[in-house]
mmCIF file of C-alpha atoms in Angstrom:
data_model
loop_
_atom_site.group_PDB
_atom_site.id
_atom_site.type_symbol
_atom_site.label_atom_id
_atom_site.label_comp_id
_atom_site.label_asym_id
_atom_site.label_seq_id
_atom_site.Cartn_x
_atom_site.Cartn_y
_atom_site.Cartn_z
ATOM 1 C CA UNK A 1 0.000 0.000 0.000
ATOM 2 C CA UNK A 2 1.753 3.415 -1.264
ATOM 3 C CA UNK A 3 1.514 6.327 1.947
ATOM 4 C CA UNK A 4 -0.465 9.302 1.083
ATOM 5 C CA UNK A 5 -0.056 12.935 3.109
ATOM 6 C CA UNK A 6 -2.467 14.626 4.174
ATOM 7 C CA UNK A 7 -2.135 17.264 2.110
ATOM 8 C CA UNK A 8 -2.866 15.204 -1.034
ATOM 9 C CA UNK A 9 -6.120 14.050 0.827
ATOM 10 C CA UNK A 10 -7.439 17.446 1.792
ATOM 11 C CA UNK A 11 -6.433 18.587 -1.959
ATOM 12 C CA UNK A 12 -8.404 15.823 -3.181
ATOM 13 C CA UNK A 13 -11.364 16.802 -0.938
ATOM 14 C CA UNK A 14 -11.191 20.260 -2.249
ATOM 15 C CA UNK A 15 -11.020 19.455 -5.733
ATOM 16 C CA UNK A 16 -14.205 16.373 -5.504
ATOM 17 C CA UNK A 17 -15.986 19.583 -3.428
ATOM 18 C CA UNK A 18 -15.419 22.024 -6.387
ATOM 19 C CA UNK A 19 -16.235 19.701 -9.119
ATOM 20 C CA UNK A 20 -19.579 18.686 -6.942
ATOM 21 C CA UNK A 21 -20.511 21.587 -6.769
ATOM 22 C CA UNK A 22 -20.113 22.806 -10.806
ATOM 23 C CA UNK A 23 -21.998 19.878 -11.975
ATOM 24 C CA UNK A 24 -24.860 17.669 -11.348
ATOM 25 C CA UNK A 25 -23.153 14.820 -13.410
ATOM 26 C CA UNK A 26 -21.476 13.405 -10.692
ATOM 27 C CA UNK A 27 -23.777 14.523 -6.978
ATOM 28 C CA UNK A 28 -22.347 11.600 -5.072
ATOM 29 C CA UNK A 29 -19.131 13.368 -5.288
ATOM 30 C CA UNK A 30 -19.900 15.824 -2.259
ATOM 31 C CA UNK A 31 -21.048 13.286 -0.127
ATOM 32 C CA UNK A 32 -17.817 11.608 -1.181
ATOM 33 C CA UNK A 33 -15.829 14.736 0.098
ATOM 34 C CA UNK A 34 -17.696 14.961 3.110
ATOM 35 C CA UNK A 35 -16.487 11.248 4.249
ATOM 36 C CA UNK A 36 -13.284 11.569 3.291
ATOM 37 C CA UNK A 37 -13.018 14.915 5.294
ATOM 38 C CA UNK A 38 -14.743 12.919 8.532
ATOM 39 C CA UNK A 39 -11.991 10.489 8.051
ATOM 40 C CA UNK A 40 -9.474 12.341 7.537
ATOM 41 C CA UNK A 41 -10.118 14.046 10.582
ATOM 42 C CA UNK A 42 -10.168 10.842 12.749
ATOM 43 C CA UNK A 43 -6.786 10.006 11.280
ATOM 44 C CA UNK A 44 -5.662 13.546 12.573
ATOM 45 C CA UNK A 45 -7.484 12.934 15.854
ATOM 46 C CA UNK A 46 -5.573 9.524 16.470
ATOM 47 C CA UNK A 47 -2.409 10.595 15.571
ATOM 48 C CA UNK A 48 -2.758 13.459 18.387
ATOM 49 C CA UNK A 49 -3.441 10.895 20.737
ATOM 50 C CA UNK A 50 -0.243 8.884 20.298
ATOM 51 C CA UNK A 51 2.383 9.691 22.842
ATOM 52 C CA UNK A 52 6.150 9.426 21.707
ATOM 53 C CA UNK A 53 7.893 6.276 23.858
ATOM 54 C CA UNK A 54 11.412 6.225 24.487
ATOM 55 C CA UNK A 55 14.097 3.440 24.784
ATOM 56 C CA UNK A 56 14.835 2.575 28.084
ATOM 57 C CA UNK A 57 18.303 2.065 29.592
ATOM 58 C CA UNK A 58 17.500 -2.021 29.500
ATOM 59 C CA UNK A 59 15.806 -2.199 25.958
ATOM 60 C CA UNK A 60 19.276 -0.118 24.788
ATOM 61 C CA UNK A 61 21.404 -3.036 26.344
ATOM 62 C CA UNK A 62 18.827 -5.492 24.645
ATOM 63 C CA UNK A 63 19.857 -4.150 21.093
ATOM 64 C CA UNK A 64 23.324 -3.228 21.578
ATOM 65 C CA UNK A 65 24.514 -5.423 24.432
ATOM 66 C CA UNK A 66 26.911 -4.532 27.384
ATOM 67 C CA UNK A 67 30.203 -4.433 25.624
ATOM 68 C CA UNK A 68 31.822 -4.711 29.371
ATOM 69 C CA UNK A 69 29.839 -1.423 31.021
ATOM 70 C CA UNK A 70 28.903 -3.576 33.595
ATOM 71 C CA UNK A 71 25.117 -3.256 33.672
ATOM 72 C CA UNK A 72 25.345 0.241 32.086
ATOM 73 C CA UNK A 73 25.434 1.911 28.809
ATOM 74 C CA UNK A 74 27.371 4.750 28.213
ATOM 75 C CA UNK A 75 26.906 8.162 27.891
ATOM 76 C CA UNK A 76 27.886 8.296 23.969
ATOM 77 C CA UNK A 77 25.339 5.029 23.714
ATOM 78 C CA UNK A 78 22.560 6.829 25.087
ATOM 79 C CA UNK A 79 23.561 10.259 23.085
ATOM 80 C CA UNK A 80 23.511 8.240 20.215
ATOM 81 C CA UNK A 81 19.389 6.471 20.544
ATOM 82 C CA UNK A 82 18.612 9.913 21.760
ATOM 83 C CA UNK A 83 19.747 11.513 18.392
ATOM 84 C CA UNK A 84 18.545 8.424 16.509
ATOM 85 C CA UNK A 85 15.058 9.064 18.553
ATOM 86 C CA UNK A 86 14.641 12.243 17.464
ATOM 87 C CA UNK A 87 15.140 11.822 13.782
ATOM 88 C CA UNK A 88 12.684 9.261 13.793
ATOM 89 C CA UNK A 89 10.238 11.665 15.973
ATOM 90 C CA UNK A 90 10.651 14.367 13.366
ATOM 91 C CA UNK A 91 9.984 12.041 10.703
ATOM 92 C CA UNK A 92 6.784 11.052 11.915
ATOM 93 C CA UNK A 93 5.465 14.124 13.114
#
């Protein structure tokens, strides 16, 4: 399945809103708009909702093991998830 933006969607719903509107070829278009646009908006609602969740100190020992820090990771370790954290974050926001 390809990823769409939202931007493309709520271009979409403007342009099945404007050609509903110009024409009575094609009615079931607005109704068309108006579910995509209650959708749409669910999708935005959700993705409010989600709450970012960071590594913790055992999961980062999980992936990368101990490499003889005794129980610990280091400070460049956790430096490094943190930076590799927030790229991801940005991504996705």
């Amino acid at each position: 399945m390809r990823k769409v933006s939202i931007r493309t969607v709520e271009g979409d719903i403007r342009l099945a809103r404007s050609v509903a509107n110009g024409t009575t070829k094609f009615p079931f278009l607005g109704y068309c708009a108006d579910q995509m646009a209650r959708m749409l908006e669910e999708i935005k609602e959700s993705r409010k909702k989600k709450e970012w969740q960071y590594l913790t100190d055992d999961e980062i020992k999980e992936i990368v093991g101990s490499y003889g820090n005794e129980g610990g990771i280091g400070g460049y370790t956790r430096e490094l998830f943190n930076k590799i954290e927030a790229k991801i974050r940005e991504k996705n926001v």
